Amino acid sequence: MMKYILIICAALSLIFCVNSAWAAETPANRQDKAMTNLTDEQARAAIAPWYSLFNVASRGDVKAIQEQILTEDYQSCAGYLPGECWGRDTSIKVVSSFANTIPDMKFDIKEVLVAGDRVIVRGEVTGTPSGELFGVPHSGKSFRMMAIDIQTIKDGGIAKTFHMENWLSALGQLRAK
């Protein structure tokens, strides 16, 4: 029961996050953004290099790829508390760290929806931590979790990412007997 409550809370917070961002924009900004309509092909081309970074075994130079695909003012947001949004430089460090913490990490895109300049991605993340992960001792076990991202595309690059990963599920799998 608790699992379902947490999933519902995560979904509601993601919806609130997007609605808050929309409400904070001016009507003029909304109109400008509404005029940018990505095709499915354009959207997939813009996000493909980003998601390749989460397939640790086959990715290229994280810094070079992120500098190429993320706008200079890029923001990644997982919540509203201080430190839950960060820029491109921090994103490079965070994504780079997965090679050590989850060396076999893989992101499998399950669904892509396009709405104007926004690309919504539902994906599945799998991996086996190489050591302790978020306080859970190393057990050699693997995890599988859902991730939902809302990417805003500007001038062909990713300008903002709202993301929600179900780390609670992943940690539960790692703790399971």
JSON list of C-alpha atoms in Angstrom, two decimals:
[
{"chain": "A", "resi": 1, "resn": "MET", "atom": "CA", "xyz": [0.00, 0.00, 0.00]},
{"chain": "A", "resi": 2, "resn": "MET", "atom": "CA", "xyz": [2.83, 2.37, 0.89]},
{"chain": "A", "resi": 3, "resn": "LYS", "atom": "CA", "xyz": [4.42, 1.69, -2.50]},
{"chain": "A", "resi": 4, "resn": "TYR", "atom": "CA", "xyz": [1.28, 2.89, -4.30]},
{"chain": "A", "resi": 5, "resn": "ILE", "atom": "CA", "xyz": [1.02, 5.99, -2.14]},
{"chain": "A", "resi": 6, "resn": "LEU", "atom": "CA", "xyz": [4.63, 6.89, -2.94]},
{"chain": "A", "resi": 7, "resn": "ILE", "atom": "CA", "xyz": [4.09, 6.35, -6.67]},
{"chain": "A", "resi": 8, "resn": "ILE", "atom": "CA", "xyz": [0.98, 8.57, -6.58]},
{"chain": "A", "resi": 9, "resn": "CYS", "atom": "CA", "xyz": [2.90, 11.24, -4.63]},
{"chain": "A", "resi": 10, "resn": "ALA", "atom": "CA", "xyz": [5.73, 11.14, -7.17]},
{"chain": "A", "resi": 11, "resn": "ALA", "atom": "CA", "xyz": [3.29, 11.50, -10.07]},
{"chain": "A", "resi": 12, "resn": "LEU", "atom": "CA", "xyz": [1.46, 14.39, -8.38]},
{"chain": "A", "resi": 13, "resn": "SER", "atom": "CA", "xyz": [4.69, 16.20, -7.62]},
{"chain": "A", "resi": 14, "resn": "LEU", "atom": "CA", "xyz": [5.76, 15.85, -11.25]},
{"chain": "A", "resi": 15, "resn": "ILE", "atom": "CA", "xyz": [2.43, 17.27, -12.42]},
{"chain": "A", "resi": 16, "resn": "PHE", "atom": "CA", "xyz": [2.68, 20.11, -9.89]},
{"chain": "A", "resi": 17, "resn": "CYS", "atom": "CA", "xyz": [6.25, 20.82, -11.01]},
{"chain": "A", "resi": 18, "resn": "VAL", "atom": "CA", "xyz": [5.19, 21.23, -14.64]},
{"chain": "A", "resi": 19, "resn": "ASN", "atom": "CA", "xyz": [2.08, 23.26, -13.77]},
{"chain": "A", "resi": 20, "resn": "SER", "atom": "CA", "xyz": [4.08, 25.57, -11.50]},
{"chain": "A", "resi": 21, "resn": "ALA", "atom": "CA", "xyz": [6.64, 26.19, -14.22]},
{"chain": "A", "resi": 22, "resn": "TRP", "atom": "CA", "xyz": [3.83, 26.88, -16.71]},
{"chain": "A", "resi": 23, "resn": "ALA", "atom": "CA", "xyz": [2.05, 29.26, -14.34]},
{"chain": "A", "resi": 24, "resn": "ALA", "atom": "CA", "xyz": [5.27, 31.18, -13.63]},
{"chain": "A", "resi": 25, "resn": "GLU", "atom": "CA", "xyz": [5.76, 32.00, -17.30]},
{"chain": "A", "resi": 26, "resn": "THR", "atom": "CA", "xyz": [4.33, 35.16, -18.82]},
{"chain": "A", "resi": 27, "resn": "PRO", "atom": "CA", "xyz": [1.58, 34.94, -21.45]},
{"chain": "A", "resi": 28, "resn": "ALA", "atom": "CA", "xyz": [4.04, 36.27, -24.06]},
{"chain": "A", "resi": 29, "resn": "ASN", "atom": "CA", "xyz": [6.54, 33.50, -23.26]},
{"chain": "A", "resi": 30, "resn": "ARG", "atom": "CA", "xyz": [3.80, 30.90, -23.47]},
{"chain": "A", "resi": 31, "resn": "GLN", "atom": "CA", "xyz": [2.76, 32.17, -26.88]},
{"chain": "A", "resi": 32, "resn": "ASP", "atom": "CA", "xyz": [6.35, 32.10, -28.17]},
{"chain": "A", "resi": 33, "resn": "LYS", "atom": "CA", "xyz": [6.84, 28.58, -26.86]},
{"chain": "A", "resi": 34, "resn": "ALA", "atom": "CA", "xyz": [3.50, 27.41, -28.22]},
{"chain": "A", "resi": 35, "resn": "MET", "atom": "CA", "xyz": [4.70, 28.37, -31.71]},
{"chain": "A", "resi": 36, "resn": "THR", "atom": "CA", "xyz": [7.57, 25.87, -31.48]},
{"chain": "A", "resi": 37, "resn": "ASN", "atom": "CA", "xyz": [6.17, 22.53, -32.54]},
{"chain": "A", "resi": 38, "resn": "LEU", "atom": "CA", "xyz": [8.70, 19.73, -32.71]},
{"chain": "A", "resi": 39, "resn": "THR", "atom": "CA", "xyz": [8.06, 16.76, -34.92]},
{"chain": "A", "resi": 40, "resn": "ASP", "atom": "CA", "xyz": [8.52, 13.31, -33.41]},
{"chain": "A", "resi": 41, "resn": "GLU", "atom": "CA", "xyz": [11.69, 12.93, -35.48]},
{"chain": "A", "resi": 42, "resn": "GLN", "atom": "CA", "xyz": [13.14, 16.28, -34.27]},
{"chain": "A", "resi": 43, "resn": "ALA", "atom": "CA", "xyz": [12.30, 15.43, -30.67]},
{"chain": "A", "resi": 44, "resn": "ARG", "atom": "CA", "xyz": [13.95, 12.01, -30.81]},
{"chain": "A", "resi": 45, "resn": "ALA", "atom": "CA", "xyz": [17.04, 13.47, -32.50]},
{"chain": "A", "resi": 46, "resn": "ALA", "atom": "CA", "xyz": [17.36, 16.13, -29.78]},
{"chain": "A", "resi": 47, "resn": "ILE", "atom": "CA", "xyz": [17.09, 13.68, -26.86]},
{"chain": "A", "resi": 48, "resn": "ALA", "atom": "CA", "xyz": [18.93, 10.61, -28.23]},
{"chain": "A", "resi": 49, "resn": "PRO", "atom": "CA", "xyz": [22.45, 11.80, -27.29]},
{"chain": "A", "resi": 50, "resn": "TRP", "atom": "CA", "xyz": [21.23, 12.67, -23.77]},
{"chain": "A", "resi": 51, "resn": "TYR", "atom": "CA", "xyz": [19.84, 9.21, -23.08]},
{"chain": "A", "resi": 52, "resn": "SER", "atom": "CA", "xyz": [22.90, 7.53, -24.58]},
{"chain": "A", "resi": 53, "resn": "LEU", "atom": "CA", "xyz": [24.84, 9.01, -21.61]},
{"chain": "A", "resi": 54, "resn": "PHE", "atom": "CA", "xyz": [22.86, 6.78, -19.24]},
{"chain": "A", "resi": 55, "resn": "ASN", "atom": "CA", "xyz": [23.95, 3.63, -21.06]},
{"chain": "A", "resi": 56, "resn": "VAL", "atom": "CA", "xyz": [27.24, 3.66, -19.21]},
{"chain": "A", "resi": 57, "resn": "ALA", "atom": "CA", "xyz": [28.93, 0.79, -21.03]},
{"chain": "A", "resi": 58, "resn": "SER", "atom": "CA", "xyz": [28.64, 2.41, -24.46]},
{"chain": "A", "resi": 59, "resn": "ARG", "atom": "CA", "xyz": [28.66, 6.14, -23.83]},
{"chain": "A", "resi": 60, "resn": "GLY", "atom": "CA", "xyz": [31.21, 8.61, -25.09]},
{"chain": "A", "resi": 61, "resn": "ASP", "atom": "CA", "xyz": [32.79, 11.67, -23.48]},
{"chain": "A", "resi": 62, "resn": "VAL", "atom": "CA", "xyz": [30.12, 12.88, -21.02]},
{"chain": "A", "resi": 63, "resn": "LYS", "atom": "CA", "xyz": [31.41, 16.46, -20.83]},
{"chain": "A", "resi": 64, "resn": "ALA", "atom": "CA", "xyz": [31.74, 16.88, -24.60]},
{"chain": "A", "resi": 65, "resn": "ILE", "atom": "CA", "xyz": [28.31, 15.38, -25.31]},
{"chain": "A", "resi": 66, "resn": "GLN", "atom": "CA", "xyz": [26.57, 17.45, -22.63]},
{"chain": "A", "resi": 67, "resn": "GLU", "atom": "CA", "xyz": [28.23, 20.65, -23.81]},
{"chain": "A", "resi": 68, "resn": "GLN", "atom": "CA", "xyz": [27.02, 19.84, -27.32]},
{"chain": "A", "resi": 69, "resn": "ILE", "atom": "CA", "xyz": [23.39, 18.95, -26.48]},
{"chain": "A", "resi": 70, "resn": "LEU", "atom": "CA", "xyz": [22.56, 21.09, -23.41]},
{"chain": "A", "resi": 71, "resn": "THR", "atom": "CA", "xyz": [22.06, 24.84, -23.65]},
{"chain": "A", "resi": 72, "resn": "GLU", "atom": "CA", "xyz": [24.49, 27.00, -21.65]},
{"chain": "A", "resi": 73, "resn": "ASP", "atom": "CA", "xyz": [21.69, 27.95, -19.24]},
{"chain": "A", "resi": 74, "resn": "TYR", "atom": "CA", "xyz": [20.45, 24.34, -18.90]},
{"chain": "A", "resi": 75, "resn": "GLN", "atom": "CA", "xyz": [18.65, 23.40, -15.69]},
{"chain": "A", "resi": 76, "resn": "SER", "atom": "CA", "xyz": [17.91, 19.95, -14.31]},
{"chain": "A", "resi": 77, "resn": "CYS", "atom": "CA", "xyz": [15.17, 19.87, -11.66]},
{"chain": "A", "resi": 78, "resn": "ALA", "atom": "CA", "xyz": [14.08, 17.00, -9.44]},
{"chain": "A", "resi": 79, "resn": "GLY", "atom": "CA", "xyz": [12.18, 19.09, -6.89]},
{"chain": "A", "resi": 80, "resn": "TYR", "atom": "CA", "xyz": [11.76, 22.48, -5.24]},
{"chain": "A", "resi": 81, "resn": "LEU", "atom": "CA", "xyz": [14.17, 22.40, -2.30]},
{"chain": "A", "resi": 82, "resn": "PRO", "atom": "CA", "xyz": [17.52, 24.19, -2.49]},
{"chain": "A", "resi": 83, "resn": "GLY", "atom": "CA", "xyz": [19.93, 22.03, -4.43]},
{"chain": "A", "resi": 84, "resn": "GLU", "atom": "CA", "xyz": [17.21, 20.11, -6.31]},
{"chain": "A", "resi": 85, "resn": "CYS", "atom": "CA", "xyz": [17.80, 22.15, -9.48]},
{"chain": "A", "resi": 86, "resn": "TRP", "atom": "CA", "xyz": [21.27, 22.45, -10.95]},
{"chain": "A", "resi": 87, "resn": "GLY", "atom": "CA", "xyz": [23.02, 23.64, -14.08]},
{"chain": "A", "resi": 88, "resn": "ARG", "atom": "CA", "xyz": [25.02, 22.04, -16.85]},
{"chain": "A", "resi": 89, "resn": "ASP", "atom": "CA", "xyz": [28.33, 21.80, -14.95]},
{"chain": "A", "resi": 90, "resn": "THR", "atom": "CA", "xyz": [26.73, 19.92, -12.05]},
{"chain": "A", "resi": 91, "resn": "SER", "atom": "CA", "xyz": [24.84, 17.71, -14.50]},
{"chain": "A", "resi": 92, "resn": "ILE", "atom": "CA", "xyz": [28.16, 16.72, -16.09]},
{"chain": "A", "resi": 93, "resn": "LYS", "atom": "CA", "xyz": [29.48, 15.66, -12.67]},
{"chain": "A", "resi": 94, "resn": "VAL", "atom": "CA", "xyz": [26.32, 13.77, -11.70]},
{"chain": "A", "resi": 95, "resn": "VAL", "atom": "CA", "xyz": [26.05, 11.85, -14.98]},
{"chain": "A", "resi": 96, "resn": "SER", "atom": "CA", "xyz": [29.80, 11.13, -14.99]},
{"chain": "A", "resi": 97, "resn": "SER", "atom": "CA", "xyz": [29.58, 9.58, -11.52]},
{"chain": "A", "resi": 98, "resn": "PHE", "atom": "CA", "xyz": [27.31, 6.78, -12.73]},
{"chain": "A", "resi": 99, "resn": "ALA", "atom": "CA", "xyz": [30.31, 5.07, -14.37]},
{"chain": "A", "resi": 100, "resn": "ASN", "atom": "CA", "xyz": [31.69, 4.39, -10.88]},
{"chain": "A", "resi": 101, "resn": "THR", "atom": "CA", "xyz": [28.51, 3.91, -8.84]},
{"chain": "A", "resi": 102, "resn": "ILE", "atom": "CA", "xyz": [26.43, 1.91, -11.37]},
{"chain": "A", "resi": 103, "resn": "PRO", "atom": "CA", "xyz": [28.88, 0.78, -14.06]},
{"chain": "A", "resi": 104, "resn": "ASP", "atom": "CA", "xyz": [26.31, -1.28, -16.01]},
{"chain": "A", "resi": 105, "resn": "MET", "atom": "CA", "xyz": [23.54, 1.35, -15.88]},
{"chain": "A", "resi": 106, "resn": "LYS", "atom": "CA", "xyz": [21.18, 1.29, -18.84]},
{"chain": "A", "resi": 107, "resn": "PHE", "atom": "CA", "xyz": [18.31, 3.62, -19.79]},
{"chain": "A", "resi": 108, "resn": "ASP", "atom": "CA", "xyz": [15.72, 2.09, -22.10]},
{"chain": "A", "resi": 109, "resn": "ILE", "atom": "CA", "xyz": [13.25, 4.55, -23.62]},
{"chain": "A", "resi": 110, "resn": "LYS", "atom": "CA", "xyz": [9.77, 3.00, -23.44]},
{"chain": "A", "resi": 111, "resn": "GLU", "atom": "CA", "xyz": [7.63, 5.92, -24.62]},
{"chain": "A", "resi": 112, "resn": "VAL", "atom": "CA", "xyz": [8.10, 9.41, -26.09]},
{"chain": "A", "resi": 113, "resn": "LEU", "atom": "CA", "xyz": [5.38, 12.05, -26.30]},
{"chain": "A", "resi": 114, "resn": "VAL", "atom": "CA", "xyz": [5.88, 15.43, -27.97]},
{"chain": "A", "resi": 115, "resn": "ALA", "atom": "CA", "xyz": [3.93, 18.57, -27.01]},
{"chain": "A", "resi": 116, "resn": "GLY", "atom": "CA", "xyz": [5.18, 21.76, -28.68]},
{"chain": "A", "resi": 117, "resn": "ASP", "atom": "CA", "xyz": [8.77, 22.25, -27.48]},
{"chain": "A", "resi": 118, "resn": "ARG", "atom": "CA", "xyz": [8.44, 19.65, -24.72]},
{"chain": "A", "resi": 119, "resn": "VAL", "atom": "CA", "xyz": [9.43, 16.00, -24.96]},
{"chain": "A", "resi": 120, "resn": "ILE", "atom": "CA", "xyz": [8.06, 13.62, -22.33]},
{"chain": "A", "resi": 121, "resn": "VAL", "atom": "CA", "xyz": [10.01, 10.40, -21.91]},
{"chain": "A", "resi": 122, "resn": "ARG", "atom": "CA", "xyz": [9.00, 7.33, -19.91]},
{"chain": "A", "resi": 123, "resn": "GLY", "atom": "CA", "xyz": [11.95, 5.08, -19.46]},
{"chain": "A", "resi": 124, "resn": "GLU", "atom": "CA", "xyz": [13.28, 2.11, -17.56]},
{"chain": "A", "resi": 125, "resn": "VAL", "atom": "CA", "xyz": [16.60, 2.33, -15.73]},
{"chain": "A", "resi": 126, "resn": "THR", "atom": "CA", "xyz": [18.46, -0.84, -14.77]},
{"chain": "A", "resi": 127, "resn": "GLY", "atom": "CA", "xyz": [21.78, -1.46, -13.13]},
{"chain": "A", "resi": 128, "resn": "THR", "atom": "CA", "xyz": [23.87, -3.10, -10.45]},
{"chain": "A", "resi": 129, "resn": "PRO", "atom": "CA", "xyz": [25.58, -0.77, -7.97]},
{"chain": "A", "resi": 130, "resn": "SER", "atom": "CA", "xyz": [29.30, -1.40, -7.50]},
{"chain": "A", "resi": 131, "resn": "GLY", "atom": "CA", "xyz": [29.11, -0.47, -3.82]},
{"chain": "A", "resi": 132, "resn": "GLU", "atom": "CA", "xyz": [26.85, 1.24, -1.32]},
{"chain": "A", "resi": 133, "resn": "LEU", "atom": "CA", "xyz": [24.05, 3.24, -2.98]},
{"chain": "A", "resi": 134, "resn": "PHE", "atom": "CA", "xyz": [22.14, 5.89, -1.03]},
{"chain": "A", "resi": 135, "resn": "GLY", "atom": "CA", "xyz": [22.97, 4.13, 2.24]},
{"chain": "A", "resi": 136, "resn": "VAL", "atom": "CA", "xyz": [22.07, 0.63, 1.04]},
{"chain": "A", "resi": 137, "resn": "PRO", "atom": "CA", "xyz": [25.06, -1.71, 1.48]},
{"chain": "A", "resi": 138, "resn": "HIS", "atom": "CA", "xyz": [26.45, -3.46, -1.57]},
{"chain": "A", "resi": 139, "resn": "SER", "atom": "CA", "xyz": [24.71, -6.80, -2.14]},
{"chain": "A", "resi": 140, "resn": "GLY", "atom": "CA", "xyz": [25.48, -7.58, -5.78]},
{"chain": "A", "resi": 141, "resn": "LYS", "atom": "CA", "xyz": [21.76, -7.22, -6.58]},
{"chain": "A", "resi": 142, "resn": "SER", "atom": "CA", "xyz": [20.41, -5.30, -9.55]},
{"chain": "A", "resi": 143, "resn": "PHE", "atom": "CA", "xyz": [17.47, -2.90, -9.76]},
{"chain": "A", "resi": 144, "resn": "ARG", "atom": "CA", "xyz": [14.89, -1.85, -12.32]},
{"chain": "A", "resi": 145, "resn": "MET", "atom": "CA", "xyz": [12.97, 1.41, -11.96]},
{"chain": "A", "resi": 146, "resn": "MET", "atom": "CA", "xyz": [10.78, 3.79, -13.90]},
{"chain": "A", "resi": 147, "resn": "ALA", "atom": "CA", "xyz": [11.89, 7.31, -14.83]},
{"chain": "A", "resi": 148, "resn": "ILE", "atom": "CA", "xyz": [9.79, 10.13, -16.23]},
{"chain": "A", "resi": 149, "resn": "ASP", "atom": "CA", "xyz": [11.44, 13.17, -17.81]},
{"chain": "A", "resi": 150, "resn": "ILE", "atom": "CA", "xyz": [10.03, 16.33, -19.34]},
{"chain": "A", "resi": 151, "resn": "GLN", "atom": "CA", "xyz": [12.64, 17.92, -21.59]},
{"chain": "A", "resi": 152, "resn": "THR", "atom": "CA", "xyz": [12.25, 21.46, -22.97]},
{"chain": "A", "resi": 153, "resn": "ILE", "atom": "CA", "xyz": [14.00, 21.86, -26.32]},
{"chain": "A", "resi": 154, "resn": "LYS", "atom": "CA", "xyz": [15.33, 25.29, -27.33]},
{"chain": "A", "resi": 155, "resn": "ASP", "atom": "CA", "xyz": [17.24, 25.91, -30.57]},
{"chain": "A", "resi": 156, "resn": "GLY", "atom": "CA", "xyz": [17.79, 22.16, -30.99]},
{"chain": "A", "resi": 157, "resn": "GLY", "atom": "CA", "xyz": [19.31, 21.70, -27.52]},
{"chain": "A", "resi": 158, "resn": "ILE", "atom": "CA", "xyz": [17.89, 20.62, -24.17]},
{"chain": "A", "resi": 159, "resn": "ALA", "atom": "CA", "xyz": [17.24, 23.73, -22.07]},
{"chain": "A", "resi": 160, "resn": "LYS", "atom": "CA", "xyz": [15.49, 22.22, -19.06]},
{"chain": "A", "resi": 161, "resn": "THR", "atom": "CA", "xyz": [14.76, 18.80, -17.62]},
{"chain": "A", "resi": 162, "resn": "PHE", "atom": "CA", "xyz": [12.17, 17.98, -15.00]},
{"chain": "A", "resi": 163, "resn": "HIS", "atom": "CA", "xyz": [12.87, 14.42, -13.89]},
{"chain": "A", "resi": 164, "resn": "MET", "atom": "CA", "xyz": [11.46, 11.89, -11.49]},
{"chain": "A", "resi": 165, "resn": "GLU", "atom": "CA", "xyz": [13.10, 8.53, -10.90]},
{"chain": "A", "resi": 166, "resn": "ASN", "atom": "CA", "xyz": [11.63, 5.89, -8.62]},
{"chain": "A", "resi": 167, "resn": "TRP", "atom": "CA", "xyz": [14.75, 5.43, -6.49]},
{"chain": "A", "resi": 168, "resn": "LEU", "atom": "CA", "xyz": [12.58, 4.17, -3.61]},
{"chain": "A", "resi": 169, "resn": "SER", "atom": "CA", "xyz": [11.66, 1.14, -5.72]},
{"chain": "A", "resi": 170, "resn": "ALA", "atom": "CA", "xyz": [15.30, 0.62, -6.73]},
{"chain": "A", "resi": 171, "resn": "LEU", "atom": "CA", "xyz": [16.49, 0.74, -3.12]},
{"chain": "A", "resi": 172, "resn": "GLY", "atom": "CA", "xyz": [13.71, -1.64, -2.06]},
{"chain": "A", "resi": 173, "resn": "GLN", "atom": "CA", "xyz": [14.91, -4.15, -4.66]},
{"chain": "A", "resi": 174, "resn": "LEU", "atom": "CA", "xyz": [18.49, -3.81, -3.45]},
{"chain": "A", "resi": 175, "resn": "ARG", "atom": "CA", "xyz": [17.41, -4.38, 0.18]},
{"chain": "A", "resi": 176, "resn": "ALA", "atom": "CA", "xyz": [15.14, -7.36, -0.59]},
{"chain": "A", "resi": 177, "resn": "LYS", "atom": "CA", "xyz": [16.06, -10.71, 0.96]}
]
